[in-house]
XYZ file of C-alpha atoms in Angstrom:
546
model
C -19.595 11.638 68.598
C -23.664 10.917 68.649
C -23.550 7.415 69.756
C -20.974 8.359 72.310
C -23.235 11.579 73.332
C -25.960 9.449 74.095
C -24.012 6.542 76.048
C -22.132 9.248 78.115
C -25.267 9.774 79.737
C -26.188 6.410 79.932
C -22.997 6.068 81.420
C -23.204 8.912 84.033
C -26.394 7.212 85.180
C -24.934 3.906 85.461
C -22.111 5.498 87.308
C -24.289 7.023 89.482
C -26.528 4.258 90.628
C -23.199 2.168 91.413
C -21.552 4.758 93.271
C -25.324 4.840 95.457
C -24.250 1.244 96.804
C -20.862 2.946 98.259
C -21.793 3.449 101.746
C -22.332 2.265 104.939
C -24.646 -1.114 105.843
C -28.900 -0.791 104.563
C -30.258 0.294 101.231
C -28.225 2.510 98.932
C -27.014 5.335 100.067
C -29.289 8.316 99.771
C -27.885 12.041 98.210
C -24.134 12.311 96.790
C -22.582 9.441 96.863
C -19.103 9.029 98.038
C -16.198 7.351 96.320
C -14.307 4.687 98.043
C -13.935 0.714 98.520
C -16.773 -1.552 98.580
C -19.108 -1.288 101.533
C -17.972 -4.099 104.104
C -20.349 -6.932 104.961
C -22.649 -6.920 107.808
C -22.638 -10.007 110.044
C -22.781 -10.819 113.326
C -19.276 -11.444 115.076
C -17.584 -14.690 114.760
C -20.021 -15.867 111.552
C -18.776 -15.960 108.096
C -19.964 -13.550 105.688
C -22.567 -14.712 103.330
C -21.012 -13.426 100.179
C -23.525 -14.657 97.456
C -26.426 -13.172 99.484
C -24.312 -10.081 99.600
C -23.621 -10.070 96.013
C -26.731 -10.497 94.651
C -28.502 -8.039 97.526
C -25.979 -5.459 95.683
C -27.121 -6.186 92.463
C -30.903 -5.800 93.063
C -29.930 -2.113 94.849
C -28.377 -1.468 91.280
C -31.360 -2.552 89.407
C -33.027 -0.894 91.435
C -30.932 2.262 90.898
C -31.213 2.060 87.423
C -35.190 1.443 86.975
C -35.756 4.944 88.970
C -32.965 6.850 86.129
C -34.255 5.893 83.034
C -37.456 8.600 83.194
C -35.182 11.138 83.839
C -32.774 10.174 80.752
C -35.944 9.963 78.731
C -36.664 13.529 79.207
C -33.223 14.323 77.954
C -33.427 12.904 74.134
C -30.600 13.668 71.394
C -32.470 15.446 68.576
C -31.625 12.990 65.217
C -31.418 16.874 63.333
C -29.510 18.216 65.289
C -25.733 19.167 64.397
C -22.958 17.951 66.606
C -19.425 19.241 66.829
C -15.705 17.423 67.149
C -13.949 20.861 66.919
C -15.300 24.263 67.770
C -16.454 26.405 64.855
C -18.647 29.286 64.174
C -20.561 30.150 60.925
C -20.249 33.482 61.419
C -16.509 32.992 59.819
C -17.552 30.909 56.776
C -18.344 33.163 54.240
C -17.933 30.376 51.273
C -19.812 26.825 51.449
C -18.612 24.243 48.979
C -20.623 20.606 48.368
C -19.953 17.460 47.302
C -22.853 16.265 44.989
C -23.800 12.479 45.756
C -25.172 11.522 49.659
C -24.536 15.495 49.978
C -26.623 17.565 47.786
C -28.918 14.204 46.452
C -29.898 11.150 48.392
C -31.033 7.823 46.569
C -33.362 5.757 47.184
C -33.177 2.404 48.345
C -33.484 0.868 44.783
C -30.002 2.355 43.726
C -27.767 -0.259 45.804
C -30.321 -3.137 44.316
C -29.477 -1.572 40.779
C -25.427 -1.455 41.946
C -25.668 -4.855 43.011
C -27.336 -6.393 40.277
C -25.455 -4.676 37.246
C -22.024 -5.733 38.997
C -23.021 -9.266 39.685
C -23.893 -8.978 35.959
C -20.519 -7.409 34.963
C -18.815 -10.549 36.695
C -20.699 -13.294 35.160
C -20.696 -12.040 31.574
C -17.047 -10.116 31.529
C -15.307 -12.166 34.610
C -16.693 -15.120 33.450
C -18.298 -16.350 37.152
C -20.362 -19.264 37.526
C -23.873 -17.949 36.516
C -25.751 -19.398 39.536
C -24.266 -16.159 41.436
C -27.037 -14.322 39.815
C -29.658 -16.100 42.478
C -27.795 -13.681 45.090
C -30.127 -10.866 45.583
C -29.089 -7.042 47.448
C -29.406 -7.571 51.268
C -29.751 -4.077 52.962
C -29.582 -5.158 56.219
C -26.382 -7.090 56.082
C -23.113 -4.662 55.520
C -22.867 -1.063 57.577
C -20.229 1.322 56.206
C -16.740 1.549 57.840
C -16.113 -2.572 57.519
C -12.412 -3.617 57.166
C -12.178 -6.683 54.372
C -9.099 -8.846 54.331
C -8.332 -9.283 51.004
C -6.097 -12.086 51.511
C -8.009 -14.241 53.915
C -11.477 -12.917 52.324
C -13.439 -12.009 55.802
C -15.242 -8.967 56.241
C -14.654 -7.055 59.728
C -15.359 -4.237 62.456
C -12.610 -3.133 63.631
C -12.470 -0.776 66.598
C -10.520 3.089 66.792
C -7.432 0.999 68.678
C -7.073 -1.299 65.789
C -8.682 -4.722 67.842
C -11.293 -6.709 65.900
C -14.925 -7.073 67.738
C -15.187 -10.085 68.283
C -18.618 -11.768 66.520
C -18.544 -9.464 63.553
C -16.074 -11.075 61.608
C -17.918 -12.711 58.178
C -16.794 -14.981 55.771
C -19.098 -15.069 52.847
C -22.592 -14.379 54.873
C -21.437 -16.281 58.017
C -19.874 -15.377 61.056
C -16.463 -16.956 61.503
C -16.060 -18.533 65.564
C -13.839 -15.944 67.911
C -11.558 -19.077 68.421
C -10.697 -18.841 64.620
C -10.317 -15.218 64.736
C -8.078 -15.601 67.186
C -5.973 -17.995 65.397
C -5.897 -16.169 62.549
C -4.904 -13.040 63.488
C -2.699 -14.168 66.791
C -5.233 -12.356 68.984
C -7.876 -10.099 67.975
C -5.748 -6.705 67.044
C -4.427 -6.004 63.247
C -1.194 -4.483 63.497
C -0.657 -1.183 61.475
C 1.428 -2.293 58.595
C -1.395 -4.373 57.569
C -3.865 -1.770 57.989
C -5.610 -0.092 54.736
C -3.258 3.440 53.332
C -4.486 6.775 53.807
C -8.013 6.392 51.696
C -8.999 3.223 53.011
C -7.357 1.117 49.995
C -5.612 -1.921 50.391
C -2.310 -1.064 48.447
C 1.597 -0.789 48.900
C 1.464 -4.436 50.679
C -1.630 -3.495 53.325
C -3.870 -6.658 53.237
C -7.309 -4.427 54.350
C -9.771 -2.501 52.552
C -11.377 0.288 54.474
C -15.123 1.159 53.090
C -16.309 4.003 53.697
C -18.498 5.526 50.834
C -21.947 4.792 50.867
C -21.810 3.307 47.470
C -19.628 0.413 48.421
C -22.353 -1.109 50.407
C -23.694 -2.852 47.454
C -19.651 -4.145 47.088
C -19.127 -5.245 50.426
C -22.513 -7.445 49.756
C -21.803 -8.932 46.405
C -17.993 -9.678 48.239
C -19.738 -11.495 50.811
C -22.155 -13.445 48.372
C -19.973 -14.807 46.043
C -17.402 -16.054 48.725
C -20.538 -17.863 49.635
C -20.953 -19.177 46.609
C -17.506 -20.996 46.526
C -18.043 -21.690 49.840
C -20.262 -23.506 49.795
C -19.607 -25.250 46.675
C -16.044 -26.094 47.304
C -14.415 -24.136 44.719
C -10.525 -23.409 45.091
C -10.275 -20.051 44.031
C -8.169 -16.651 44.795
C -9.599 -14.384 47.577
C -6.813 -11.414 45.799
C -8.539 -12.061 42.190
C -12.175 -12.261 43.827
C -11.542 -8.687 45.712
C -10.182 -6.969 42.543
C -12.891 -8.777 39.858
C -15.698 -7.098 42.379
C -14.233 -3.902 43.038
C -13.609 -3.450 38.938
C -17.096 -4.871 38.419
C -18.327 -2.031 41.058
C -16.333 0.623 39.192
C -17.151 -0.122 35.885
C -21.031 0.797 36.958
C -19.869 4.191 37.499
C -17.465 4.594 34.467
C -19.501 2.812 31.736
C -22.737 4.961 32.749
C -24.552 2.177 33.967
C -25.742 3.501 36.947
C -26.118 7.369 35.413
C -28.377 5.948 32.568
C -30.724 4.329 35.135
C -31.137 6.995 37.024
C -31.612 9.774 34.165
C -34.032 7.215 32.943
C -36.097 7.152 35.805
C -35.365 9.646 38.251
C -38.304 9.676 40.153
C -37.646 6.579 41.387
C -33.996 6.651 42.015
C -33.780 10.273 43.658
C -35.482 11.071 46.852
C -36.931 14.728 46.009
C -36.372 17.124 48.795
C -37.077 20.660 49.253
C -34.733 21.169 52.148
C -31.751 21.117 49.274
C -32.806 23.653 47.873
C -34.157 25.809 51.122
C -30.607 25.027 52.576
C -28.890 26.644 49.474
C -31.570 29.588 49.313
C -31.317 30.320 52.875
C -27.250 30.724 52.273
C -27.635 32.708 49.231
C -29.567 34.942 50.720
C -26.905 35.762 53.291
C -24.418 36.680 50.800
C -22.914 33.207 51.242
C -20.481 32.311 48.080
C -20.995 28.680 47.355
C -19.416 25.535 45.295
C -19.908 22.759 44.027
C -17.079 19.712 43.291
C -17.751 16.481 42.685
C -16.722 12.892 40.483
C -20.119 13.009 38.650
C -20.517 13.861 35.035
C -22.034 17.117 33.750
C -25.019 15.872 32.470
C -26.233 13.582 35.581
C -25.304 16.329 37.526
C -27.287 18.554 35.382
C -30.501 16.626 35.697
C -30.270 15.432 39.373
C -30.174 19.058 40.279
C -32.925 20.388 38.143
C -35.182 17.649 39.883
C -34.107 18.597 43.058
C -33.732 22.404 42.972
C -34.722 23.510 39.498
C -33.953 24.212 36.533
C -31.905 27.688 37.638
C -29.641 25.445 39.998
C -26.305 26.981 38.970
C -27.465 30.557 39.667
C -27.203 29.644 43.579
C -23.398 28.349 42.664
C -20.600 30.481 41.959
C -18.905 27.789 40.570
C -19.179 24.153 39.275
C -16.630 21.719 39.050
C -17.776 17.692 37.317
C -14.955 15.034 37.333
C -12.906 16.193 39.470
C -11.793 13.079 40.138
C -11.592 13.276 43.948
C -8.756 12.913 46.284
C -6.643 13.676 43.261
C -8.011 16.759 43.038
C -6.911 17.943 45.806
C -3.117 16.508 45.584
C -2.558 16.746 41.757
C -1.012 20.024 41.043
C -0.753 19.453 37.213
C -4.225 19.311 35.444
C -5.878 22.204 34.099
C -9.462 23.000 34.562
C -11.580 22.392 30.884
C -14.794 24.148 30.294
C -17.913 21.873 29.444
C -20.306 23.388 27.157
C -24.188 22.673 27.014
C -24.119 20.041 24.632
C -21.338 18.672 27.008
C -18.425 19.228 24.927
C -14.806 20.097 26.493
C -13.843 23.496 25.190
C -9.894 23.880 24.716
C -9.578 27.257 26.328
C -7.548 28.035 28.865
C -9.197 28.938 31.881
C -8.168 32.544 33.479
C -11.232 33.102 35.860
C -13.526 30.548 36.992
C -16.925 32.271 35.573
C -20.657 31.888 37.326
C -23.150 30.098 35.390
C -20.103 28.148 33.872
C -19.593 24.143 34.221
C -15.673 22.655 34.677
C -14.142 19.533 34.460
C -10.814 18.074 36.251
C -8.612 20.864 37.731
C -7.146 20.573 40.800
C -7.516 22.761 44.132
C -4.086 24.590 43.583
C -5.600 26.035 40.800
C -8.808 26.429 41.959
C -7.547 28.472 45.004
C -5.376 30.738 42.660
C -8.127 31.476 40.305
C -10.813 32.076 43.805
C -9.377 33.387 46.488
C -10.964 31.157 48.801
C -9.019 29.928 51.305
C -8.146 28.861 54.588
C -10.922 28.801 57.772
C -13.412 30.837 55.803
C -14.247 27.796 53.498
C -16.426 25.219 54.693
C -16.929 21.977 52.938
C -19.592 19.252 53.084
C -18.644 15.530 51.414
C -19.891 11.947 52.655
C -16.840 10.388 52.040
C -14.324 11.213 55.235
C -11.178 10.357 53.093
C -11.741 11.708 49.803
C -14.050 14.653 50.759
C -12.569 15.686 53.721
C -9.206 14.567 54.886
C -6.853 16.472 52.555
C -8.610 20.030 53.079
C -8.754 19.574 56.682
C -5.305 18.541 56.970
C -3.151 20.014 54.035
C -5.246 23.567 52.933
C -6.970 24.433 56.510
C -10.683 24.353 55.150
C -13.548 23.749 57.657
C -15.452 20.542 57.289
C -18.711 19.445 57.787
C -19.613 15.209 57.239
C -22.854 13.944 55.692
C -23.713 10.527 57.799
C -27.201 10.006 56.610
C -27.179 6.339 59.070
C -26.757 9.128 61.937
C -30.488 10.105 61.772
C -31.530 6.396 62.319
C -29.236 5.004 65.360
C -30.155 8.148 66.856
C -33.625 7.202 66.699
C -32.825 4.014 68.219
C -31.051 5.323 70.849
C -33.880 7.308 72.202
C -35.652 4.191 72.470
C -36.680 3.481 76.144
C -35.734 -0.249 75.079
C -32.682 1.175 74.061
C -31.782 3.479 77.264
C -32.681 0.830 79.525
C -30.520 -1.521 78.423
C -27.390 1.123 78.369
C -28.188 2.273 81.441
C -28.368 -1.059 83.039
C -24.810 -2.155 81.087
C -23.071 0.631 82.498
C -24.216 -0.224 86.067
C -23.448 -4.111 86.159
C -20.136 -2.989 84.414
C -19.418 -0.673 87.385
C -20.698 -3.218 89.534
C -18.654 -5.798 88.494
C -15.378 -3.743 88.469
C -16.114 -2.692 92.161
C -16.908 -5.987 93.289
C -14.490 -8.107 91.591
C -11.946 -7.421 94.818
C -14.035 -10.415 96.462
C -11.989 -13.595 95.034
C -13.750 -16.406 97.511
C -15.339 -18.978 95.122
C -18.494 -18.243 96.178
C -18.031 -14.440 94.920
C -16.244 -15.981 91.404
C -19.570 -17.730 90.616
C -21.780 -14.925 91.048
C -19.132 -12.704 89.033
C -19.277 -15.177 86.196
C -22.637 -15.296 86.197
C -22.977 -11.312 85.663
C -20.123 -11.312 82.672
C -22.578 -13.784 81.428
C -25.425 -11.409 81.609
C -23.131 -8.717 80.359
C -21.769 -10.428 77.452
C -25.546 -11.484 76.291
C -26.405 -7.600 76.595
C -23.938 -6.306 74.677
C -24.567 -8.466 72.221
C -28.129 -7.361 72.320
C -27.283 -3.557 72.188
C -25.530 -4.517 68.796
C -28.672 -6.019 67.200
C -30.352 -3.098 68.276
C -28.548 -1.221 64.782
C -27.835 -4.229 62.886
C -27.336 -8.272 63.770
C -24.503 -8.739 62.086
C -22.118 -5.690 62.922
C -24.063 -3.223 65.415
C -23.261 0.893 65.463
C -21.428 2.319 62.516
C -19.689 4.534 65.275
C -19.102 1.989 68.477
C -17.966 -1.167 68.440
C -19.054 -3.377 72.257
C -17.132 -0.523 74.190
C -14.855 1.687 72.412
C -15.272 4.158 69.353
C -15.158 2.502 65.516
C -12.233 2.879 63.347
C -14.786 5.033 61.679
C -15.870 7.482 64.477
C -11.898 7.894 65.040
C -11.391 8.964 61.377
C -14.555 10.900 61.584
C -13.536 12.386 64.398
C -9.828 13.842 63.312
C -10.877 14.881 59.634
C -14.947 16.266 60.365
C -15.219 19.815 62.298
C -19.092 18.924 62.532
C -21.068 16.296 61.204
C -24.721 15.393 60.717
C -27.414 13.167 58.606
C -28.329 15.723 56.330
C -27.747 19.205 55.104
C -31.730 20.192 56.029
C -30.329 20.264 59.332
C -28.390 23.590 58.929
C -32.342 24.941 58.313
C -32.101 24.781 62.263
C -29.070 26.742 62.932
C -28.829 30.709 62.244
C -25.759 31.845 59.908
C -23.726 32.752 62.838
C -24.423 30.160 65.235
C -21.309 28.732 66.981
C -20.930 24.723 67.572
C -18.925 24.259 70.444
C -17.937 20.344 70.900
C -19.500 19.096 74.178
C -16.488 18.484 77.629
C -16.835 14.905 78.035
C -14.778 13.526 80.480
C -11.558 11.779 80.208
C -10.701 8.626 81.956
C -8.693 10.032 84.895
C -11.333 13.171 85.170
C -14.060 13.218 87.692
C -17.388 13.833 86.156
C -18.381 16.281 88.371
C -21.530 17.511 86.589
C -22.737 13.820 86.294
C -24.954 13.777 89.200
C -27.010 16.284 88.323
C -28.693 17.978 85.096
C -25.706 18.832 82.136
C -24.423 22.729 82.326
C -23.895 22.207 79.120
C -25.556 22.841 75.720
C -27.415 19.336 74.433
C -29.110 19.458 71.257
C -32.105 17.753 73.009
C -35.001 16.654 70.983
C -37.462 18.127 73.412
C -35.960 21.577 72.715
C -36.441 21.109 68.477
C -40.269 20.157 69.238
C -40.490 23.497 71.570
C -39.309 25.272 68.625
């Protein structure tokens, strides 16, 4: 997990510095430093202990601590292209690479969610029939991260943590944060029990209140959600949060399935498409290793077509071995009973029945049953890339055995941040007042409480600071104040390695083995923590050497 990469060493330093106050009476201890109870006071016989002096003479030995780390975390950067592993894996076995198209092959620019955003708020107003003063709600890209929770039924929009608890200030109804007190109330405490959890893909369905959203198009939803509940909001309107939910995700859909958002895009391509060599370098440099390589994805043929000549050229599906449009994705993987079609240049579907799946050729629907009849290709030696961790990934990690690899692009970005010295400071000092305040919270004399308070205080204000650091309404996409997202947990189960872009296989040879990194468990000694990591970081300074 990157963001927990980064914070275990953050967290090994702040371990480190509070461990230096163990010890005997004077300044921290010097060299190794021993585990055991607090240090006991120093006073003179028969004179009570000055426990606020003591206190607050431990916390300037931990600032202290901490101020003379942070250079040597600086010199030990994560590299934002690097790959990083959740399950051991070595390319020398994959001898057939298969792609999802959108956020995997192609990356849009920033004007695609504005174009999403508009042409659904549209879709409401003149087809929904919604108040026409929603249209003065423009596309915020700063407010929604992927991996949100949405209660349908109560209309907020949530974080929600890998243990299924709520954090606590990033809980929005329409574009303003609902009070932890109300929270509270609401949901009897701050955890959402599993029955009322989203199904399998993230839908609300079968009686689960929550939405799950985890494709980088449904940004753009998640907004528009959040504006119009404003809009009645704020207005007083008496309306249904279940027909609001399902109005805006059918708005959202029917941009995909009318070809709004395709005919923008073919239109001007330039300025929807970010053009980028490395696509094509990345599928060159496999080619050229005898890698066999596919393509499935829920686009149509001819925006396929076109996105691919603009990013790779116009002999794109000579580097595939086959093509599959439609497919129509998770089904495709479940749904033993549809035949593949063949699409024609003009775009027409052929009747034929399909006995081989033929180079050069371009397929629609189908399902993987067939597909692994009519291929061969099964098993370890397949490895899969998709931005969506439910309907790319999940079912061919879990039901066929394929290797998976997920495309986060946001993973390039907090990485960035998190080599920050702003950024490492901060961590670094978090991790030592937390340590500090677990070891000293043994002292329960009043005078001790106050000083306690007074550093949850601090801690609480710095936490919320680390989550403005990504973004000020709902932090990390993969760490919630302490513990991993809901999203880094599914990430973590159905992704054998992950990374922000395809270019960064360009920096790996064809039989390099990713071997997931030993972090420690809760009841496991860090033993390596005091000094530098035995093992293998994919440290930035090591990417510039190269």
């Amino acid at each position: 997990m990157a963001t927990a990469a980064a914070v275990a060493v953050a967290r090994g330093a702040g371990a480190r510095a509070a461990a230096a106050l163990r010890g005997g009476c004077g300044s921290a201890a010097r060299g190794r430093p021993r585990v055991g109870p607090a240090r006991p006071l120093c006073t003179a016989p028969g004179t009570a202990p000055d426990m606020k002096g003591y206190l607050w003479e431990r916390y300037r030995e931990a600032k202290r601590s901490t101020d003379d780390l942070v250079p040597s975390i600086m010199n030990n950067l994560l590299n934002p292209d690097a790959i990083f592993s959740n399950n051991e894996m070595s390319l020398s076995d994959i001898e057939v690479y298969g792609f999802d198209y959108d956020y995997t092959l192609v990356f849009y620019s920033k004007h695609l969610h504005t174009l999403i955003f508009n042409a659904a708020r549209d879709l409401l107003i003149n087809e929904h029939r919604y108040p026409v003063e929603i249209r003065k709600y423009e596309y915020d890209p700063n407010f929604a991260i992927r991996g949100l929770h949405y209660d349908v039924q109560r209309a907020v929009l949530m974080k929600i943590d890998a243990f299924h608890y709520i954090q606590l200030g990033t809980v929005y109804r329409g574009l303003s944060v609902v009070p932890d007190e109300e929270v509270i109330e609401m949901y009897e405490g701050s955890h959402v029990p599993l029955e009322q959890m989203s199904d399998f893909y993230g839908k609300s369905s079968h009686g689960n209140t929550m939405k799950q959203f985890m494709d980088i198009f449904s940004l753009p939803e998640m907004s528009l959600l959040s504006c119009v509940n404003e809009y009645f909001l704020k207005n007083n309107i008496d309306y249904e949060p279940v027909h609001l939910y399902k109005d805006v995700k059918d708005s959202i859909r029917d941009v995909h399935i009318k070809g709004i958002m395709y005919s923008a895009i073919e239109a001007d391509i330039e300025k929807y498409i970010c053009y980028a060599e490395q696509t094509r370098a990345v599928l060159a440099k496999l080619a050229h290793h005898g890698k066999k390589m596919f393509l499935i994805t829920n686009s149509p043929s001819s925006f396929v077509d076109k996105g691919m000549r603009y990013i790779v050229g116009k002999d794109w599906r000579d580097l595939f071995d086959v093509v599959i449009v439609q497919a129509e994705k998770p089904n495709f993987f479940n749904d033993k009973r549809r035949p593949f079609r063949k699409v024609n240049e003009k775009g027409v579907l052929l009747w034929d029945k399909i006995h081989k799946l033929q180079k050069g050729q371009i397929y629609k629907q189908g399902n993987l049953y067939e597909f692994l009849k009519l291929t061969g290709w099964r098993g370890s030696k397949v490895l899969y890339f998709g931005d969506h961790i439910y309907s790319d990934l999940a079912d061919l990690t879990l039901k066929h055995g394929w290797r998976t690899g997920a495309i986060i692009p946001e993973l390039r970005s907090e990485l960035r941040i998190m080599n920050t010295e702003q950024y490492i400071q901060t961590m670094t000092w978090l991790q030592t007042l937390t340590g500090l305040l677990e070891q000293m919270q043994v002292h329960r004399d009043p005078e001790s409480q106050l000083v306690l308070q007074e550093w949850k205080k601090e801690r609480k204000e710095m936490r919320e600071m680390t989550k403005n650091f990504f973004n000020t309404q709902f932090g990390s996409l993969f760490r919630t104040d302490q513990n991993p997202t809901y999203f880094l947990r599914r990430l973590s189960r159905f992704a054998d390695i992950y990374m922000a872009s395809l270019s960064c296989l360009l920096n790996y040879d064809v039989s390099h083995t990713f071997y997931p990194r030993r972090t420690p468990l809760q009841h496991e000694l860090p033993a390596w923590s005091d000094g530098a990591p035995t093992f293998r970081l994919p440290l930035l300074q090591e990417a510039r050497a190269k």
